[in-house]
Structure formats: C-alpha cells, structure tokens
Coordinates of C-alpha atoms in Angstrom, one line a residue:
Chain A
X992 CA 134.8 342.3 191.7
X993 CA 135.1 344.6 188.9
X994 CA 132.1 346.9 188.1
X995 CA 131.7 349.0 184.7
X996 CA 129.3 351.6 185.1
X997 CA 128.3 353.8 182.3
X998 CA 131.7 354.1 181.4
X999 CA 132.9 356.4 178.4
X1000 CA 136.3 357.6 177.4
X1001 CA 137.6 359.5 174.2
X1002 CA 140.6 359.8 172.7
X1003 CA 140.8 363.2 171.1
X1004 CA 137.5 363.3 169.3
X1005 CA 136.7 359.5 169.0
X1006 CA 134.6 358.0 171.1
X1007 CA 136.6 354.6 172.3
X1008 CA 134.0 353.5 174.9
X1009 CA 130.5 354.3 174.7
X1010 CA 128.4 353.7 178.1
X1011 CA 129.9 350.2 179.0
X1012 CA 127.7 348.6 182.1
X1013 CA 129.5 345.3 183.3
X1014 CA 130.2 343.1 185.7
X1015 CA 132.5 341.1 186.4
X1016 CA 133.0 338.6 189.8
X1017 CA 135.5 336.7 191.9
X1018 CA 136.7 333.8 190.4
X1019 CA 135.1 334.0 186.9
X1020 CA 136.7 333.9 183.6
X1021 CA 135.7 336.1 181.0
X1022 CA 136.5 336.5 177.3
X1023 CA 135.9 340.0 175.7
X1024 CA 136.2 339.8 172.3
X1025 CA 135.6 341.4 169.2
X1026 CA 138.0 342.8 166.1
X1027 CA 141.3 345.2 166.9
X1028 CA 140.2 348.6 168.0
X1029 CA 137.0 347.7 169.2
X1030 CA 138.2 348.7 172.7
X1031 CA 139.2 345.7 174.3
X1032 CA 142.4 346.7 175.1
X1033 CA 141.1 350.3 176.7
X1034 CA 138.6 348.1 178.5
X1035 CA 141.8 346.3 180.4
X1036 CA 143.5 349.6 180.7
X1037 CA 141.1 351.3 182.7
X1038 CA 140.9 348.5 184.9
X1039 CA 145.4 349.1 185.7
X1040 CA 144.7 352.9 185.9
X1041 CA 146.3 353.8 182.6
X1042 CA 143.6 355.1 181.3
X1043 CA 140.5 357.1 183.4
X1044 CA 137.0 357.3 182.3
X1045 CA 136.1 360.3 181.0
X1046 CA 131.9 359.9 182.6
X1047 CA 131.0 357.1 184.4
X1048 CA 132.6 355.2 187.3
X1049 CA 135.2 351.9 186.9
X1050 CA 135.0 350.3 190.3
X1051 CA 137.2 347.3 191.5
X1052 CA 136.0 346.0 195.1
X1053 CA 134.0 349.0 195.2
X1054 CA 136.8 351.6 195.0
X1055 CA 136.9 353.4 192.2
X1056 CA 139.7 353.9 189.9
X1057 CA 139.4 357.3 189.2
X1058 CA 140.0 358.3 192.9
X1059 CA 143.0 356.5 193.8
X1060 CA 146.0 358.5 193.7
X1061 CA 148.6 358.5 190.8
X1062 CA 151.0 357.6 193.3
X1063 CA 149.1 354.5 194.8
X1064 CA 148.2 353.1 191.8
X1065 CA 152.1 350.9 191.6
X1066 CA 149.9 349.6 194.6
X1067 CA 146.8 348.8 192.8
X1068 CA 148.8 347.0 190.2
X1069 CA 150.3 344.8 191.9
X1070 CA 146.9 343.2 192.7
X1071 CA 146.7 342.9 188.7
X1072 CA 148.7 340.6 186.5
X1073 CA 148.8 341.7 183.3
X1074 CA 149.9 339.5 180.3
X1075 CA 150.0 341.2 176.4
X1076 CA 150.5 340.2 173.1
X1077 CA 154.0 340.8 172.9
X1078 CA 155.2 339.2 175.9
X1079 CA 157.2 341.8 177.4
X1080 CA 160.1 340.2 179.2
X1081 CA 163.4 341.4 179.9
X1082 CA 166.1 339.8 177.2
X1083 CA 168.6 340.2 179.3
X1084 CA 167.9 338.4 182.2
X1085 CA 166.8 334.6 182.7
X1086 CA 163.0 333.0 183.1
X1087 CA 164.2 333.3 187.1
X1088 CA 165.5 336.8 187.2
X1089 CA 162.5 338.0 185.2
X1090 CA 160.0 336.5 187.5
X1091 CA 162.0 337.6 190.6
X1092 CA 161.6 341.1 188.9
X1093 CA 158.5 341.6 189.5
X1094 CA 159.2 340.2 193.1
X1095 CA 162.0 342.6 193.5
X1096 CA 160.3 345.9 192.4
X1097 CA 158.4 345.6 195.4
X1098 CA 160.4 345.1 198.3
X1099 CA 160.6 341.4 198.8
X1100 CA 163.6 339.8 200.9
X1101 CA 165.8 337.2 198.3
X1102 CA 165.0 334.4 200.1
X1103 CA 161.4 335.1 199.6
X1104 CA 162.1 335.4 196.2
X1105 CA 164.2 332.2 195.9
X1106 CA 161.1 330.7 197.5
X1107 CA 158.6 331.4 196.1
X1108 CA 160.2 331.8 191.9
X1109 CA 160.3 328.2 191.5
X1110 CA 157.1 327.7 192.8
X1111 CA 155.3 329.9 190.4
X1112 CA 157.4 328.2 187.4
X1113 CA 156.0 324.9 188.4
X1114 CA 152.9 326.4 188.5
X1115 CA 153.2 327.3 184.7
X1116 CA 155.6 323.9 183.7
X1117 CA 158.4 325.7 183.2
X1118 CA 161.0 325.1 185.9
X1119 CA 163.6 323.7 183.9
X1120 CA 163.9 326.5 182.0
X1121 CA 164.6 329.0 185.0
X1122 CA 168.4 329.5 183.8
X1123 CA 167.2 329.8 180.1
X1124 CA 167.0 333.5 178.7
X1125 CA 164.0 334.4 176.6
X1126 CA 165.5 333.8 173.3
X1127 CA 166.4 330.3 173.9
X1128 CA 162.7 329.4 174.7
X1129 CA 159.5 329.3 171.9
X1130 CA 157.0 331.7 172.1
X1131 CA 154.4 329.9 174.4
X1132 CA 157.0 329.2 176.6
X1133 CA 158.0 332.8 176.6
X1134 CA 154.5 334.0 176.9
X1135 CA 154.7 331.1 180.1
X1136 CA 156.9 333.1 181.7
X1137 CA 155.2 336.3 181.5
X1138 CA 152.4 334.8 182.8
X1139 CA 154.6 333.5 185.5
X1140 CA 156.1 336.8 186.0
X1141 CA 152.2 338.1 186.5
X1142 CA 151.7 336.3 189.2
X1143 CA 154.9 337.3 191.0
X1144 CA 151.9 339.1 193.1
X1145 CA 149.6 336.4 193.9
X1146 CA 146.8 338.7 192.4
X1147 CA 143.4 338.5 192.4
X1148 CA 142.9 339.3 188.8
X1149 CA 144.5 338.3 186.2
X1150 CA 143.9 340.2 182.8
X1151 CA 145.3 338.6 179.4
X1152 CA 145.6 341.3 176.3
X1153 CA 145.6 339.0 173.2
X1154 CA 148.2 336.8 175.0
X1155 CA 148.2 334.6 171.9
X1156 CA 148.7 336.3 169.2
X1157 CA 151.5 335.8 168.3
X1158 CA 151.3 332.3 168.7
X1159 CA 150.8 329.0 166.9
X1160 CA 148.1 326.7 167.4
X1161 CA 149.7 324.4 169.8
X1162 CA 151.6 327.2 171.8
X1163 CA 148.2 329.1 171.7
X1164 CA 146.2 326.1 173.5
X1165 CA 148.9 325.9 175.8
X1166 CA 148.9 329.2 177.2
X1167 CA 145.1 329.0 177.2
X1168 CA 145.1 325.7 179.3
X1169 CA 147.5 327.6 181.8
X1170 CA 145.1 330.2 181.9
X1171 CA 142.3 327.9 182.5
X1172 CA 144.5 326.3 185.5
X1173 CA 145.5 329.4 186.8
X1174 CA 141.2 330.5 186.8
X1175 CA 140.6 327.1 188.7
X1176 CA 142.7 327.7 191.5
X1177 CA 141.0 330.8 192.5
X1178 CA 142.3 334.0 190.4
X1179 CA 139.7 336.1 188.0
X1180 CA 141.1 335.9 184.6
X1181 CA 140.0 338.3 181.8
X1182 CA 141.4 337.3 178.7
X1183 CA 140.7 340.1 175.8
X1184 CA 140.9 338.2 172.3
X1185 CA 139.8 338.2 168.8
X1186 CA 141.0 333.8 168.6
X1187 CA 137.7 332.5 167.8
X1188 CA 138.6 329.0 168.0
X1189 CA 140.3 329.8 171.5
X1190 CA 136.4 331.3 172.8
X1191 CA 134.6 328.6 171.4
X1192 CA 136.5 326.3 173.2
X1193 CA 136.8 327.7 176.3
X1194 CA 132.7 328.0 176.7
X1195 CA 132.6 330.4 179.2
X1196 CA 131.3 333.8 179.8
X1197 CA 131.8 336.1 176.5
X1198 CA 131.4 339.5 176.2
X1199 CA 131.7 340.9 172.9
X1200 CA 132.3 344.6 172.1
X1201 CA 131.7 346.1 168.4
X1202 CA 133.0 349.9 167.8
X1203 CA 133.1 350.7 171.7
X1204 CA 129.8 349.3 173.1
X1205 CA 128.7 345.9 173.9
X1206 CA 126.7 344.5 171.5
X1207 CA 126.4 341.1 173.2
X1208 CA 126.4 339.0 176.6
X1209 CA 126.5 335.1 176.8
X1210 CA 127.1 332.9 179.7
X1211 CA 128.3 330.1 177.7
X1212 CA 129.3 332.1 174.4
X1213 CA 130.9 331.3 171.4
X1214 CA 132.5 333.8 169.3
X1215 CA 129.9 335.5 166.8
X1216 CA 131.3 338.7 164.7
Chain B
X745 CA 159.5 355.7 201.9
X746 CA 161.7 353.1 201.4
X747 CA 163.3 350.0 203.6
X748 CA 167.0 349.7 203.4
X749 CA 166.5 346.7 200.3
X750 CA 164.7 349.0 198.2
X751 CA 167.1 351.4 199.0
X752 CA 170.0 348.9 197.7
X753 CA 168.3 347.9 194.8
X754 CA 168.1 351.2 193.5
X755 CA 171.4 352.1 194.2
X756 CA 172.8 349.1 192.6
X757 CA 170.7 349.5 189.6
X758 CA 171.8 353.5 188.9
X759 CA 175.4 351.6 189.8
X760 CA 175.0 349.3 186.5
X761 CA 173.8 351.6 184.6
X762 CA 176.4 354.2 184.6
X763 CA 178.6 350.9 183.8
X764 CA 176.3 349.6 181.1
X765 CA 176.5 353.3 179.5
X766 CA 179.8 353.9 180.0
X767 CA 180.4 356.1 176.9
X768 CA 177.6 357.9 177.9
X769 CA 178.4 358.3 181.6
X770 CA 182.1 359.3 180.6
X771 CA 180.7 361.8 178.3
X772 CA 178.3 363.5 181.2
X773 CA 181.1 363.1 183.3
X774 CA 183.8 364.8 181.6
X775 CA 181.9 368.1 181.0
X776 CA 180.9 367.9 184.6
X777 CA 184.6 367.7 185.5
X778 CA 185.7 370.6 182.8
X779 CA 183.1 372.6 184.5
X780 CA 184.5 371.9 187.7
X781 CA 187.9 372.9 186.9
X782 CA 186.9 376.2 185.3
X783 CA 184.9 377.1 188.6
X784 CA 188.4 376.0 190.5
X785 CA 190.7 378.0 188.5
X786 CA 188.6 381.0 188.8
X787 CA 188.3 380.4 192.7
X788 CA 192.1 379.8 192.9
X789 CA 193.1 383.2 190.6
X790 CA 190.9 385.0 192.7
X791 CA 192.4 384.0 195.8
X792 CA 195.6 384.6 194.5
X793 CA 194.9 388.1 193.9
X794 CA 193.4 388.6 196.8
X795 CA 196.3 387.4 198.6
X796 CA 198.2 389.5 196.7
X797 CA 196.3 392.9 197.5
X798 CA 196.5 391.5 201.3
X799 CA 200.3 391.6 200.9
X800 CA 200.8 394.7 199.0
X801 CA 198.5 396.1 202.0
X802 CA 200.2 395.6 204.4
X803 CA 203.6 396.8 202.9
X804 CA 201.9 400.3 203.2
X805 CA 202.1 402.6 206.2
X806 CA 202.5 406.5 207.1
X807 CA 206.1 407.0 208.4
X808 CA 206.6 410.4 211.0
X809 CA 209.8 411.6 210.8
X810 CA 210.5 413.8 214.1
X811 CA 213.1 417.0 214.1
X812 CA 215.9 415.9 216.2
X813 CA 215.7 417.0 219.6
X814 CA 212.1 416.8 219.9
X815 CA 210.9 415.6 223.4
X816 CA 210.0 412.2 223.8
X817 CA 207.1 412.8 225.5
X818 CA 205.4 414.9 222.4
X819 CA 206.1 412.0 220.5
X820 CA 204.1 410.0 222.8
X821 CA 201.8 411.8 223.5
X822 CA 201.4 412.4 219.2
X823 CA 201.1 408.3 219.2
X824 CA 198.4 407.8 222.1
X825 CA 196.5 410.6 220.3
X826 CA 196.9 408.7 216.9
X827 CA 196.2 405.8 218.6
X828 CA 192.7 406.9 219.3
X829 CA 191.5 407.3 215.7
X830 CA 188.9 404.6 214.5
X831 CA 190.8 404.4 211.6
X832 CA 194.0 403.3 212.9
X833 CA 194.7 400.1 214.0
X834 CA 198.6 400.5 214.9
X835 CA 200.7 403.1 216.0
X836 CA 204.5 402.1 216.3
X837 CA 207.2 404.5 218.0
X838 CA 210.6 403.7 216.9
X839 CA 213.2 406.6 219.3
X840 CA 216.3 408.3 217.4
X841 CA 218.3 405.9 219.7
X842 CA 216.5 402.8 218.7
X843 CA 216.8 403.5 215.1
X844 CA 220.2 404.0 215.5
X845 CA 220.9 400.9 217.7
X846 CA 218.8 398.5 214.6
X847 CA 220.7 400.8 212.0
X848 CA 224.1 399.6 213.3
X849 CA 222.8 396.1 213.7
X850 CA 221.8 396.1 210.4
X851 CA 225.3 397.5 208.9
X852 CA 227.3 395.6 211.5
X853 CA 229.4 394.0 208.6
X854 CA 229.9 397.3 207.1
X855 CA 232.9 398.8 208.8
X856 CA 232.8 401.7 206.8
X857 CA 229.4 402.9 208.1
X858 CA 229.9 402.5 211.4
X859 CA 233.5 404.7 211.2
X860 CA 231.2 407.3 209.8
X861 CA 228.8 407.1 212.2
X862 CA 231.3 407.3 214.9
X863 CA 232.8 410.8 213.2
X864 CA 229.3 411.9 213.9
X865 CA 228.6 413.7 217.3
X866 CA 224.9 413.7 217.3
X867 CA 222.6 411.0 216.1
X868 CA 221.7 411.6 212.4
X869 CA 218.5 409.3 212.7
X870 CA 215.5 411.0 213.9
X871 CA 212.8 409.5 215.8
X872 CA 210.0 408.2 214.0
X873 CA 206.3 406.7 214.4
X874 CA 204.7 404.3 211.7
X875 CA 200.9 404.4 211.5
X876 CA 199.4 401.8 209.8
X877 CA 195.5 401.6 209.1
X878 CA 192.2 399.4 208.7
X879 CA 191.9 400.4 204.7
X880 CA 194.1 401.5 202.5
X881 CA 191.6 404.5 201.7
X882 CA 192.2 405.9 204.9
X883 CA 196.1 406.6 204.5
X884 CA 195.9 409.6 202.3
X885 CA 193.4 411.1 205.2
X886 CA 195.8 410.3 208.1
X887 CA 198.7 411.3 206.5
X888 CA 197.4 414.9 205.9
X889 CA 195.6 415.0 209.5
X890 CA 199.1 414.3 210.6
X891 CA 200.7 417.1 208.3
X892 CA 198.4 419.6 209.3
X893 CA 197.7 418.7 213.1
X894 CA 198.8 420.3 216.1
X895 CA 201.9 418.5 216.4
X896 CA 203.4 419.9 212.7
X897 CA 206.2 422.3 214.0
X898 CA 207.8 419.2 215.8
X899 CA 207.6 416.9 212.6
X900 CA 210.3 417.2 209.7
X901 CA 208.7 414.8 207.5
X902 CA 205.4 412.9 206.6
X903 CA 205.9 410.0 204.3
X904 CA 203.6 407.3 203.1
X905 CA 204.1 404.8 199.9
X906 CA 201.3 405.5 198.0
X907 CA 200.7 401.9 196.6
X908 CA 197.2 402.8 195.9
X909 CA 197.5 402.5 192.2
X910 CA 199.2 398.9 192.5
X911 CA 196.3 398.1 195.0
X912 CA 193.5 399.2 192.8
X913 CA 194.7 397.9 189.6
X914 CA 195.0 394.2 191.9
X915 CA 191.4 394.8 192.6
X916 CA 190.2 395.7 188.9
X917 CA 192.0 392.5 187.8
X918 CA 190.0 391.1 190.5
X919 CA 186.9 391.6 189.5
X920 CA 188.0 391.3 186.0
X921 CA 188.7 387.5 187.4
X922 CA 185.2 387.1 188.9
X923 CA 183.4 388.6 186.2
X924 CA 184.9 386.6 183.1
X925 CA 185.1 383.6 184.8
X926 CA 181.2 383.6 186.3
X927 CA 180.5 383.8 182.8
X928 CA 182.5 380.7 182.1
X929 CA 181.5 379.1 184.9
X930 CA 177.7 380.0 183.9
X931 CA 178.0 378.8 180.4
X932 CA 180.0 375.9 181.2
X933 CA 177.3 374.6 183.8
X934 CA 174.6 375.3 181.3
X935 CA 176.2 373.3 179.1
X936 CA 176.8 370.5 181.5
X937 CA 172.9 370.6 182.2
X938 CA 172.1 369.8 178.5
X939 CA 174.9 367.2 178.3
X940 CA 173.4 365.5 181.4
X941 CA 169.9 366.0 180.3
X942 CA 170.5 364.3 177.2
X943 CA 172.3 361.7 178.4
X944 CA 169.5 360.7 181.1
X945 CA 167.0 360.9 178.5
X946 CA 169.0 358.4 176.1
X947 CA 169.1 356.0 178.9
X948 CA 165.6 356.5 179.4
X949 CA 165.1 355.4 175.5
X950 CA 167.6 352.9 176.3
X951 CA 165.5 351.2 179.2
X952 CA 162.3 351.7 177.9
X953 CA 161.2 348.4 178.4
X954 CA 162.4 347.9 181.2
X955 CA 160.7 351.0 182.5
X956 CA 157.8 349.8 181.1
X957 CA 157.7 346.6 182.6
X958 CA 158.5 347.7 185.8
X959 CA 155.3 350.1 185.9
X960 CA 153.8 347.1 184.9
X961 CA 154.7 344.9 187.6
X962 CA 154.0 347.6 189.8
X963 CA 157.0 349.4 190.6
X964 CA 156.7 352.5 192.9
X965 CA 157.2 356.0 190.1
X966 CA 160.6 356.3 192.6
X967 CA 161.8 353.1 192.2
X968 CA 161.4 353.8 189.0
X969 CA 163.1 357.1 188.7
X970 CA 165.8 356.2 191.5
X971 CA 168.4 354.7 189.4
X972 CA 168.5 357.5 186.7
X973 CA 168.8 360.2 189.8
X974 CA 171.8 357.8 191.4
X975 CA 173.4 357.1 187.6
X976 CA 173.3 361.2 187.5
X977 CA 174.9 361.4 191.2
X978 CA 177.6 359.1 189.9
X979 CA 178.7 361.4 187.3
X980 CA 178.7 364.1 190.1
X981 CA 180.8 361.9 192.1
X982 CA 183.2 360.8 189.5
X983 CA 183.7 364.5 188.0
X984 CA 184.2 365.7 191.7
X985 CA 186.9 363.3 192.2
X986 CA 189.0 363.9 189.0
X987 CA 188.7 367.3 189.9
X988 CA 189.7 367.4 193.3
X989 CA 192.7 365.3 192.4
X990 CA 193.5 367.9 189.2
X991 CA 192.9 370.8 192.0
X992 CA 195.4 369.7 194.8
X993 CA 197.9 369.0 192.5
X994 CA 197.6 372.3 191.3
X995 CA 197.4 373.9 194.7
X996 CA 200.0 372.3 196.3
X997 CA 202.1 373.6 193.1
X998 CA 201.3 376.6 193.6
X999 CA 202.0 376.8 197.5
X1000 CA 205.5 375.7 196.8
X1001 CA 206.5 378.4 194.0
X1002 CA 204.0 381.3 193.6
X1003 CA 203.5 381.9 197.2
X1004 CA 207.3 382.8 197.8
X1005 CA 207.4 385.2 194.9
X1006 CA 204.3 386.6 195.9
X1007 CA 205.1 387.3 199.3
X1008 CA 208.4 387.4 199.6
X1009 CA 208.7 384.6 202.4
X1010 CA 207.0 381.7 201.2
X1011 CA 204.9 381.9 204.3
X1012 CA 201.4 381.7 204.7
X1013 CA 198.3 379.9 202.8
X1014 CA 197.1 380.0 199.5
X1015 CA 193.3 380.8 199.6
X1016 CA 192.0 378.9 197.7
X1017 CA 188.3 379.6 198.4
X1018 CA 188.7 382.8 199.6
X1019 CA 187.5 384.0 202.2
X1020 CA 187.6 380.6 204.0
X1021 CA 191.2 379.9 202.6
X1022 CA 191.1 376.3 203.4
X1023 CA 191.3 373.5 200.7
X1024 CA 189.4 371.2 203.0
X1025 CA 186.3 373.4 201.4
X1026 CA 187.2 372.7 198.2
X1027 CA 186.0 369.3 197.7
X1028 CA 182.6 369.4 199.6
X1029 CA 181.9 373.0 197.7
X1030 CA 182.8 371.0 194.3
X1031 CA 180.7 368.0 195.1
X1032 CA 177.8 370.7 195.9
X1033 CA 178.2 372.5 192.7
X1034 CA 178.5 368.9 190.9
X1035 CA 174.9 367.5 192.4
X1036 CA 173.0 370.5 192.0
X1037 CA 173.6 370.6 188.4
X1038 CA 173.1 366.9 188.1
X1039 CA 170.0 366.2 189.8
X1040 CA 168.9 369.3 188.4
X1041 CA 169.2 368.3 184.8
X1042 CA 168.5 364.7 185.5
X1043 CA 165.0 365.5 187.4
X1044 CA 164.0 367.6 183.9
X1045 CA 164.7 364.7 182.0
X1046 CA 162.6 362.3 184.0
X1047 CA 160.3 364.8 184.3
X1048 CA 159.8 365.4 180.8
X1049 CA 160.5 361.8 179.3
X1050 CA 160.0 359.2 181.9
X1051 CA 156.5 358.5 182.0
X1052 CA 155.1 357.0 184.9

C-alpha cells in the first residue's frame, strides 16, 4: 500500500530522514517507534503530502506523492485519517458537528451526514456523547472523537501521531483497543509512538527509527531503545 | 468547481464570521464606507461644477445688432452664411418688428413705456441675430469674423458676454476638485486595503485551528479560503449600502436647493457621475470600487498568511 523508497528529506541543514526503504500493506498495523525527533512524525507527514522528499520516491498505491498536484492533494487526504497527539477538535461545536465536519468539508448532502455520524460514533462507543462538546468529555473520549472524525472518509489508512500522549493509562488502552478494532475491520493503521508498554502489547509489526534511519524491523516486535 | 452545497456552506460560513468578528468587521467596514463617501463627494462636486460651466455656457452668445433700415434679406442671407460655419451650432434672427412686438409684451404693465414708444415714429429696436457656438473658445473668433466680414457696413454693433473668465476659473476649480480629491480618494483606499488586510489576517489567527483541521480533514485550498473572500465581500456590501443611503440623501438635498440657485430654474439633473448623470450608476459603480479593494486586500492576506 504504502512504499518508502530511499527516501531522504532535510530541514535546513539537518538531515531528518536518511534513505528510509519500507513497506507497508493493506490491512496491516504497524508501530514506528522510537524517541521524539527521531522522525516519526516526518515519516506520517510525507505520507499526507505535507512534507516532499527531498531524493527518493514515497509511493501510496503506486502513485507517488511527489507528483500529485498541490491542489489534488485535499483529495489524497481524504483517503487518510489522521489522529495526533493533541486531539485537534473544534471547541466549539459538539462530538456530532465535529464529525459531520469532516463530512461537510467535502461536499456530502445532510442527510448523509445525519446517516452515517451516528454510525461512526458507535463505531468508537461514543454515541451518547454526540450532543456533548469537547470539554465536557475526558481525554480518551476526546481523542475518541477525533478518531471518529478521521474516519468521516471511510479511509483506507489510518495514521495515528502519538495519539496517546497525553493520556492516562486506562484512556491510553482504550484508544489503543479502538485502534485495534478499527485495523480488524479492514483499514491500515499506522500508529507512530514512543508508549512502550502500548507496542509490547500490541505484538505486531514494529519499525523502530533512531536519528532518521531505521535501525530495526520485527514482525512481532516489542519496543527496544 | 463547486456544487450549489459547497457553495452554501461557504457562504454561510464567511456569513458567521463577519458576525463572530463583529468588531472587526465593523472596523473594515467603516473605513470602506468613509472611503466610499470621499470618492462620492468628489464625484458629486465635480458634477456640480460641471453643471455649473454647462449653465454659464450656454448663457453666452454673440448678439448682431443691424442699422435700421437694413434689408431683410442681407440679414438672411448674413444668418444662412453664419449658419454654414462648423463652429456654429445656432443662428437665431430676431426682425426690428419682432423685437419690438416681445419688447411691448414684456413692458405691457408699464404704461409709461409704451406712451413713449407710441411718441416714437420709427422703431427704435434694430434687428438682430444671436449666434451661439459648439465651445466657448470659438466666440471670440466668430465675433471678430463677424466684425470684420463682408456684411460690416450693415451692422451697428457686435456684442458678446465674454464669460470666459467665469468659465475658466469653473474649470480650474474643476480640476482643482479632481486632483485633490484622487488623492484622497487614493490614500483613503490604501488605507482601506491595510485595514482589510489586517483584519482578514486576524481572523486567519483567529481560525487557525479551524483552518488547520479543515486541511486536515481534507478541505479543498477554496473551501478553505472562501469564507475569508465572502467575510471581505460583506464588508463591501455593508459599506456600499451605508453609503448609498448617506449619498441619496445628500443628492436628493441637493436637487431640491442648489440646483435652483445654480440654474436659475430648478430644472434639470444633478450629475452626479458625470458624464452619465444618473444616480442609478452610483450604487453599482460604489459596490465596484468597494470589491475591488476588498478582494484585493483580502486575496494578499490569504495569500501571505493562510497556508494551505
């Protein structure tokens, strides 16, 4: 699904990625782990198009990244949930309204929207809490919704930047189990973290980066740095 | 580009952010509206001077004064040839009878004049032809042709109203008018440009996040920038309105009580966007002037701040 070849990027004179070669397929979930500024959160960003390679090629279904137009790339994202450490949702509005703004950003009809909203809170536990705004819900229901509000798009990836954080224990398992469910029922998750308890539990494939390159590969991985 | 939903999203969203703003908006759309009014004032001035110079223009013609007894048919026959300058647009004979006949009309009250006239035996009026002309230039040029022509041993008397002076000092002031208030207008709108652009840009800060997690979510870059284009065609909108109201009323004043003292009859329309001299203009030229400068200034903004 998602092929890293030889892929290097800078930022000003620092090397951030240093020839990254990886692969990643439908329906797997993936860890990359490894301490804060090792690159993990570059790695995710040059999946969305934020960032471009500076040599090598990132290619998703075969097309690569670096030749889709600027203007196409709202396109590209919307095949991409993307979940971060800090949540992200609009205060203003309710669990509903911030799910249904994903929906609405694109073009769907309301009564889509009415539709399929709930459907998605189920998905994550969280329908009733639709009419609660974010500040009357804890963090792992908060980082719920944002999950939720990811997969507005039905997307075939989805791609989790230290989505627990800032989270307890318990919240942190919680959002990890939805991840987990969410992987099962057919969506590639990437979840970029430096929890080690969270990896270890998981036991699935880990990829662990160390100062921009990846230093090792394990199909049933634990967390080792 | 967009379906009609998309469209209505946007719209509403610019709509609810002018609201959400409203200190802002009102502050973007009050120096919109001042520099709508300056450019108004400056349009109605000049059409009042120019309505003015029209007046005092056409007050001004060459008068012929004929010796008495001269045959009508020179007389004519000096009018068809004056008639056939490109300069001249009219040529009106008035006969010593005539002149007499409108004279007594006129004093018809005045017994007095009219027993003097009657102790007269011949007619004291003489005949007389009025030339009037294209541009005022021109009069000094006709009335010496005239002097000088061919026909000078039958004329007693060339006159013309040299309003030239008046005319030219209308037409300094004029320019005066355009001049000054271009400036104003110029400076104003520049000034309206930087209000506008920093006001776009602090709802840009303002909505950050939201920005942010609509790129995210995978908003199109003019769904994104919509609203802030739409929130910056509002001020136009608003500022037009106020303006046109602030306008009218002024115009409609002005119709009433300068136009009699200017011309004399009260007649006639003010224009106000000279040379089209219709106030039906005014509002679509304001709403113009108003958008330009908004989406102008709000497009550097989102050019410069809003990141897509």
């Amino acid at each position: 699904m998602i092929r890293f070849e030889n892929v290097i990027k800078y930022f000003g004179n620092t090397k951030a990625l240093s020839a990254i070669d990886l692969e990643i397929k439908h329906g797997e979930f993936i860890s990359i782990v490894g301490l804060s500024g090792a690159g993990k959160s570059t790695l995710l960003k040059l999946v969305t198009g934020e960032e471009r390679a500076d040599e090598g090629r990132v290619l998703i279904d075969d097309i690569d990244i670096a030749k889709v137009k600027v203007s196409d790339l709202p396109y590209l994202r919307r095949k991409i949930g993307m979940v971060f450490q800090d949540i992200k949702l609009l205060p203003k509005r309710t669990a509903f309204e911030n799910v249904a703004f994903a929906m609405e950003v694109s073009g769907h009809k309301r009564d889509r929207i009415e539709k399929e909203v709930p459907k998605i809170l189920e998905l994550v536990g969280l329908l009733h809490k639709k009419h609660n705004f974010p500040n009357e819900m804890s963090g792992g229901e908060r980082q719920r919704i944002a999950i939720a509000r990811s997969l507005a798009h039905r997307p075939a990836l989805l791609m989790a930047d230290e989505p627990t954080g800032n989270l307890d224990e318990v919240n942190a398992a919680e959002v990890l189990d939805l991840l987990l469910k969410i992987n099962k029922l057919g969506t590639t998750v990437i979840l970029a973290t430096h929890a080690s308890d969270l990896v270890n539990k998981i036991k699935k494939r880990v990829i662990t980066i160390e100062g921009g390159r990846v230093v090792l590969e394990q199909e049933r991985g634990r967390y080792k740095l | 580009m967009f379906d009609s939903l998309t469209i209505f999203r946007i719209v509403k969203t610019g709509f609810v952010n002018y609201w959400r703003n409203i200190w802002l908006s009102a502050a973007a759309t009050m120096v919109m509206t001042i520099t709508l009014v300056i450019f108004s004032i400056l349009a109605i001035v000049f059409g009042i001077t120019q309505f003015s110079i029209n007046q005092v223009t056409d007050r001004v013609d060459v008068s012929v004064y004929f010796k008495p007894g001269t045959a009508e048919g020179v007389i004519e026959q000096f009018a068809s040839d004056l008639k056939k300058k490109p300069e001249v647009s009219a040529v009106t004979y008035t006969s010593a009878e005539d002149a007499l006949a409108a004279f007594k009309a006129t004093h018809a009250q005045d017994q007095l004049i009219l027993d003097s006239l009657d102790e007269l035996s011949d007619n004291p009026l003489p005949a007389t032809v009025q030339v009037k002309a294209d541009k005022i230039e021109d009069y000094p040029h006709i009335a010496e042709g005239i002097q000088n022509g061919g026909y000078k041993e039958h004329i007693s008397k060339v006159n013309f109203e040299d309003n030239r002076l008046l005319i030219e000092r209308f037409g300094k002031a004029s320019k005066l008018i355009v001049v000054g208030g271009s400036v104003l207008v110029a400076i104003f709108s520049i000034i309206a440009i930087l209000v506008i652009f920093n006001t776009i840009t602090l709802t840009i800060y303002n909505r950050k996040e939201e920005v942010e997690i609509m790129r995210l979510v995978g908003a199109t870059n003019w769904y994104i920038r919509g609203p802030f284009i739409i929130e910056s065609l509002l001020y136009s909108v608003v500022a037009t309105i106020i303006t046109s109201a602030l306008v009218l009323a002024l115009v409609s004043k002005l119709q009433s009580s300068s136009l009699s003292y200017i011309s004399g009859t009260g007649e006639g329309n003010l224009p106000l966007f000279y040379p089209y001299g219709q106030w039906t203009y005014t509002i679509p030229a304001l709403l113009l002037i108003a958008i330009l400068l908004s989406v102008a200034s709000s497009m550097l903004a989102i050019r410069k701040y809003l990141k897509i």
